[in-house]
Short mmCIF file of C-alpha atoms and ligand atoms in Angstrom, two decimals:
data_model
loop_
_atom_site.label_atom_id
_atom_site.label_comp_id
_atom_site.label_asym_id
_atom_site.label_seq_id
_atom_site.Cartn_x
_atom_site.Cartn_y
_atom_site.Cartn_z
CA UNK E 1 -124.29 -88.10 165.96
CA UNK E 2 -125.42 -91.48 164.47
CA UNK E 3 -122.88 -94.89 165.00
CA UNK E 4 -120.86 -94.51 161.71
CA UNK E 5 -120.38 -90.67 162.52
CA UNK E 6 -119.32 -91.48 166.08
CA UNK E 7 -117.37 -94.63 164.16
CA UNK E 8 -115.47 -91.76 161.70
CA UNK E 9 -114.62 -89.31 164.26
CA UNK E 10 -112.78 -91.89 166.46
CA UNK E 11 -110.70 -93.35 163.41
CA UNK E 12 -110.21 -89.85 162.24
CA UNK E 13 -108.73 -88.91 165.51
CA UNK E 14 -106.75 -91.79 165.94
CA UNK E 15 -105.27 -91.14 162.82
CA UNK E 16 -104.67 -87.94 163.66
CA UNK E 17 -102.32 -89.01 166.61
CA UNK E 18 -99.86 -90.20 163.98
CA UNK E 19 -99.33 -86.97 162.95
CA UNK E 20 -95.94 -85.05 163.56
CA UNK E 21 -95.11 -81.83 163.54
CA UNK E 22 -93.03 -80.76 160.65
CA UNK E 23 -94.69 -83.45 158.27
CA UNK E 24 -96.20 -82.41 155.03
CA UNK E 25 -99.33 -84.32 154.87
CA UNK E 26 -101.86 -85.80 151.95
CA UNK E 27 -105.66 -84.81 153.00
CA UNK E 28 -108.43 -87.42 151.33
CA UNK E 29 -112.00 -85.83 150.86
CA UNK E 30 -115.30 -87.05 152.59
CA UNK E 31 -116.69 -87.12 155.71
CA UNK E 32 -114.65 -89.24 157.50
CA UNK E 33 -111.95 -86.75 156.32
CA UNK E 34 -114.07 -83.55 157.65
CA UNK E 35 -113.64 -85.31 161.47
CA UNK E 36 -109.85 -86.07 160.12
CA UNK E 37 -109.34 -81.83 159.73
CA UNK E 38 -111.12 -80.90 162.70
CA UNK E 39 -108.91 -83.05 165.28
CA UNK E 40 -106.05 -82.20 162.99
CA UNK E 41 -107.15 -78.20 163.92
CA UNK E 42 -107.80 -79.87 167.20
CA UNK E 43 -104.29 -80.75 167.80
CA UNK E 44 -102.62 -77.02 166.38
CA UNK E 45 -99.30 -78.65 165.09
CA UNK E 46 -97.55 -77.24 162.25
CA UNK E 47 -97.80 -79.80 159.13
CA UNK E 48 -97.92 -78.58 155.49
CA UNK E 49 -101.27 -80.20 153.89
CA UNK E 50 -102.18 -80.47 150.08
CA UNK E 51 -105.80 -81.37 149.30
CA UNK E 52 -107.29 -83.65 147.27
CA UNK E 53 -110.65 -81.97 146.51
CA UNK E 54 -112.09 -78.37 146.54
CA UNK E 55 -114.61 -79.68 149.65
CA UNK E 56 -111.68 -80.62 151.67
CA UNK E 57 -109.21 -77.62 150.97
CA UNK E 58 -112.13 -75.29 151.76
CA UNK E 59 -112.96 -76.71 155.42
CA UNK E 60 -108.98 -76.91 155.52
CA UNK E 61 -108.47 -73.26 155.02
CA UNK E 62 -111.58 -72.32 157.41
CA UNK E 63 -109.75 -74.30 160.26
CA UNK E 64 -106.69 -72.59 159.82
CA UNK E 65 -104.91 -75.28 158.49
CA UNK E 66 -101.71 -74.71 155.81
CA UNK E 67 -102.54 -75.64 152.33
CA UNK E 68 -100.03 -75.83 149.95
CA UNK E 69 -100.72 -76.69 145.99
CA UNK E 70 -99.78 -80.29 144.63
CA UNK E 71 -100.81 -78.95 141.18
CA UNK E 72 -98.15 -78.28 138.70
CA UNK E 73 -94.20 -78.14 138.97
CA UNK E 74 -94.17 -75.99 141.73
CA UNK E 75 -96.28 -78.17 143.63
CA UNK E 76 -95.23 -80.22 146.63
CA UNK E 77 -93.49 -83.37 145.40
CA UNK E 78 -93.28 -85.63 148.05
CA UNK E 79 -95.41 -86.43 151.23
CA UNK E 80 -94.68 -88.04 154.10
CA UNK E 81 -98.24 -88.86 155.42
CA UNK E 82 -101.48 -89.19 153.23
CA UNK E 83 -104.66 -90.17 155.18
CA UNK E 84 -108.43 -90.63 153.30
CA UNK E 85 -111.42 -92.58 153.78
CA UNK E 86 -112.65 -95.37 151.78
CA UNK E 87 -116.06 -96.72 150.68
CA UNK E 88 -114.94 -100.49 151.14
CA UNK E 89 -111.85 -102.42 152.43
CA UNK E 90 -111.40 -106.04 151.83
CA UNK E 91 -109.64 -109.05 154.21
CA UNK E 92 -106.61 -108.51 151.65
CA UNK E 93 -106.81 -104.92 151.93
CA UNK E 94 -107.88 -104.39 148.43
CA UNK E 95 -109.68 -100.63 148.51
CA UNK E 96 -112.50 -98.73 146.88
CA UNK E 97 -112.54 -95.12 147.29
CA UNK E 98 -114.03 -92.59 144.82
CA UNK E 99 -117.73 -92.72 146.27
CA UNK E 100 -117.01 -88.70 146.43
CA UNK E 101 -115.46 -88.69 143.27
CA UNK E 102 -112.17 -87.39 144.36
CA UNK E 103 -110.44 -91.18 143.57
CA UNK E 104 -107.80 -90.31 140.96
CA UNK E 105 -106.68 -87.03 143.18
CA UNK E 106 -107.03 -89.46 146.04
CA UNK E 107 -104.48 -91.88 144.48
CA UNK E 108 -101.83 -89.62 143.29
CA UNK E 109 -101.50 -87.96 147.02
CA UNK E 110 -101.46 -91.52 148.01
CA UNK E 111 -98.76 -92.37 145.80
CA UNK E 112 -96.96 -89.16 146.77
CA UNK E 113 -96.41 -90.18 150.53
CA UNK E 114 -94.63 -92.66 152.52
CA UNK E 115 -97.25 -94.00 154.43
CA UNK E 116 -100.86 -94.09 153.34
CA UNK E 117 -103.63 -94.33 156.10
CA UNK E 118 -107.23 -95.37 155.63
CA UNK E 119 -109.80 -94.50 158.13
CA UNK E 120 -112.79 -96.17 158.04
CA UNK E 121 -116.22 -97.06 160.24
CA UNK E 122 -116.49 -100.45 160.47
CA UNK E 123 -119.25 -100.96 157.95
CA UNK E 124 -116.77 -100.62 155.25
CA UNK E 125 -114.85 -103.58 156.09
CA UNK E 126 -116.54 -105.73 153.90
CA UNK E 127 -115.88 -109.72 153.24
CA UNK E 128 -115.34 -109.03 149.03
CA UNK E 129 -115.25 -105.80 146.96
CA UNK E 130 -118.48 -105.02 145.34
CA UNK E 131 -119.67 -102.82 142.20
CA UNK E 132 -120.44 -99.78 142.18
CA UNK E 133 -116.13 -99.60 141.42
CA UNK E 134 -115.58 -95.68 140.74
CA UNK E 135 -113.62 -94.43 137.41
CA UNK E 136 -112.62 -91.50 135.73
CA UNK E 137 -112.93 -90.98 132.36
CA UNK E 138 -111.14 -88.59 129.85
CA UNK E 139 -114.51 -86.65 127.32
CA UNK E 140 -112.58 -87.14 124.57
CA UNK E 141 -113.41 -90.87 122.83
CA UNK E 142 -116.18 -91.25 125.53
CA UNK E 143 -118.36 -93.15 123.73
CA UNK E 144 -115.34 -95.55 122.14
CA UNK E 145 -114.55 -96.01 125.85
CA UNK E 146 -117.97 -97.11 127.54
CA UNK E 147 -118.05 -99.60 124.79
CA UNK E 148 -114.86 -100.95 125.38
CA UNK E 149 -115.56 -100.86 128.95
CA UNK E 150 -119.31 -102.58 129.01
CA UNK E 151 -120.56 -102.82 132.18
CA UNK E 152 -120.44 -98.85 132.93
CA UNK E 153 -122.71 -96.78 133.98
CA UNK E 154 -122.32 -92.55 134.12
CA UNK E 155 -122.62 -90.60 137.85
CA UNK E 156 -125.20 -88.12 137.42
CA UNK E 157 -122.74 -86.11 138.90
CA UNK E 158 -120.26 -82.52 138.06
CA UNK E 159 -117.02 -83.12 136.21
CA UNK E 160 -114.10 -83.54 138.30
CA UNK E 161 -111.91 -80.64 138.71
CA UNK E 162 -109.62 -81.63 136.53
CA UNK E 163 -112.51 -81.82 133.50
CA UNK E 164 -112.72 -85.71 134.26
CA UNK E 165 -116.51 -87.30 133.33
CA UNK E 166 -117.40 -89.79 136.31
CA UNK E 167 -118.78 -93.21 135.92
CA UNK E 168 -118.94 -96.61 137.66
CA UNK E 169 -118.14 -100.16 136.78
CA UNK E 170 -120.49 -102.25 137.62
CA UNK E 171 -119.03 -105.66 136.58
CA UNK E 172 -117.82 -108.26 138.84
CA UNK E 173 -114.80 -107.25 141.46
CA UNK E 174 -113.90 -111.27 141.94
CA UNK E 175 -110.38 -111.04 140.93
CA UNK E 176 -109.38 -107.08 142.04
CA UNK E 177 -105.63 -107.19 140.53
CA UNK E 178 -106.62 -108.30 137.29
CA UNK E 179 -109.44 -105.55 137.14
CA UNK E 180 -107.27 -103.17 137.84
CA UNK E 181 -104.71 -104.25 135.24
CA UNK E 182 -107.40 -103.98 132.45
CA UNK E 183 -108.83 -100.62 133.26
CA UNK E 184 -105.17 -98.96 133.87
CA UNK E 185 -104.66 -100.57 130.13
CA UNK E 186 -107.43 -99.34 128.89
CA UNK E 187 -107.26 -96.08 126.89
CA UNK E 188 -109.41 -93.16 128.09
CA UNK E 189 -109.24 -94.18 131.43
CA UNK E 190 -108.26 -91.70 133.70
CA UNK E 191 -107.96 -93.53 136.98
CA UNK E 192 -110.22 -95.94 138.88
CA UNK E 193 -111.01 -96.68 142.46
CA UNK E 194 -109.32 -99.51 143.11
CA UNK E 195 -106.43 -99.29 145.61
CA UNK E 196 -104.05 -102.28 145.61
CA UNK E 197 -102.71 -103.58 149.43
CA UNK E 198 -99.27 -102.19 148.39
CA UNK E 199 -100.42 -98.89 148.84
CA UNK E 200 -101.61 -98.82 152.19
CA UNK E 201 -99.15 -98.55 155.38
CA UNK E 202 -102.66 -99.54 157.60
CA UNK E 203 -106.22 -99.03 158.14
CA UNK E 204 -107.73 -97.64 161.24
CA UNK E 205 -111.01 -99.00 161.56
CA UNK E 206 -113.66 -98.15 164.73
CA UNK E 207 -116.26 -100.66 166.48
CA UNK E 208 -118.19 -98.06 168.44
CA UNK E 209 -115.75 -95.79 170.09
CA UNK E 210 -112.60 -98.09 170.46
CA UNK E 211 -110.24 -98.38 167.20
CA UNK E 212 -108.08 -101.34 165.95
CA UNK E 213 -105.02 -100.64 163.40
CA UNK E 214 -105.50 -103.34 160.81
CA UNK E 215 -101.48 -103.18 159.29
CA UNK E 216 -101.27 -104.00 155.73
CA UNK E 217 -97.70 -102.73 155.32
CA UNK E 218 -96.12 -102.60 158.49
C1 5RP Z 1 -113.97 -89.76 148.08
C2 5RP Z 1 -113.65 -91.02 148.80
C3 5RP Z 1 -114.07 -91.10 150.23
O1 5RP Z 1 -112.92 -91.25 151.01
C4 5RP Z 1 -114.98 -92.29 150.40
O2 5RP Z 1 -116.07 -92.18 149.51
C5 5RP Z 1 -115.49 -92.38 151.84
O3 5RP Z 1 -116.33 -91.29 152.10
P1 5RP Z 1 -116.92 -91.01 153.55
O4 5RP Z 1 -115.77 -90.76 154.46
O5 5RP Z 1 -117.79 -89.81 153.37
O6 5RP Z 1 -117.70 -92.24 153.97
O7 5RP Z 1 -113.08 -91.95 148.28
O8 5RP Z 1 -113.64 -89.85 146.73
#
């Protein structure tokens, strides 16, 4: 395994020590995640899972782990654990996430649980949040909306699976909150990548094999 691999399986698992049996838990998607499932299988407790992304239900189901649905209203409506990767993490614990994609998923099981984990190698600690910034945006008015937007560019990627087109900001990420605020108010918008502090209970970060729990909302 190369050092960020070895860096992702020893947050993963330490993450995965903070799970109890009985909880019904939020799975993120990417490969920080994939080490996530495996010590999750690992440990053979009984937690109720919903997935954010097709990828990570998939190796979910293949470990044997239960996968409920958090689509529609018979979906699971409240979580107590969610726990994802991230592409970058700031000193104020500002987030990116959505290099996979799977951002706006990512943030509603986020928002769904009472404490939100991010596991990271230590290269994503960075010392300020940099573009590429992940969105999601709705087909319909697509064209009104990269204008409004500017500074976007499309992923050459597939459509989410909820039909959403993918694109990137590439504008400046000096002032995060304000960011945000303007592309949640801007229409045809899905979701973007930004995760604000509030969110997250803590990020477990690994320097080689030993990990640290940075605590952003104790
Ligand atoms: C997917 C994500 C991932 O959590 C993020 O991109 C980190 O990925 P990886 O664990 O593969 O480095 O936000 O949408």
């Amino acid at each position: 395994m190369n050092p960020s691999d070895i860096e992702k399986q020893a947050a993963a698992v330490a993450a995965a020590e903070l799970v109890e049996s009985g909880m019904k838990l939020g799975l993120g998607t990417g490969s920080t995640v994939a080490f996530l499932l495996q010590a999750l299988a690992d440990r053979a407790i009984d937690v109720e899972c919903v997935s954010t992304s097709p990828q990570t239900e998939k190796i979910a189901r293949e470990l044997g782990l239960n996968v409920s649905s958090f689509a529609g209203l018979e979906g699971v409506a409240h979580l107590d654990m969610a726990i994802d990767g991230a592409d970058q993490v700031d000193p104020a614990g500002w987030i990116i996430k959505g290099g996979g994609a799977a951002h706006t998923r990512e943030k509603c099981v986020a928002a769904a649980a009472d404490r939100f984990i991010v596991i990271v190698s230590s290269d994503k600690l960075v010392p300020a949040l940099t573009a590429p910034l992940p969105l999601e945006l709705l087909d319909y008015g697509l064209a009104a909306t990269l204008r409004a937007l500017g500074t976007v560019s499309l992923r050459d990627v597939p459509r989410s699976p909820d039909g959403g087109v993918i694109a990137d900001w590439l504008g400046s990420l000096n002032d995060p909150a304000s960011l945000a605020a303007r592309l949640s108010a801007t229409p045809g918008v899905i979701d973007n990548g930004l995760f604000s502090p509030d969110m997250t209970e803590r990020v477990v970060v690994a320097e080689s094999t030993t990990t640290r729990h940075i605590m952003i909302n104790a």
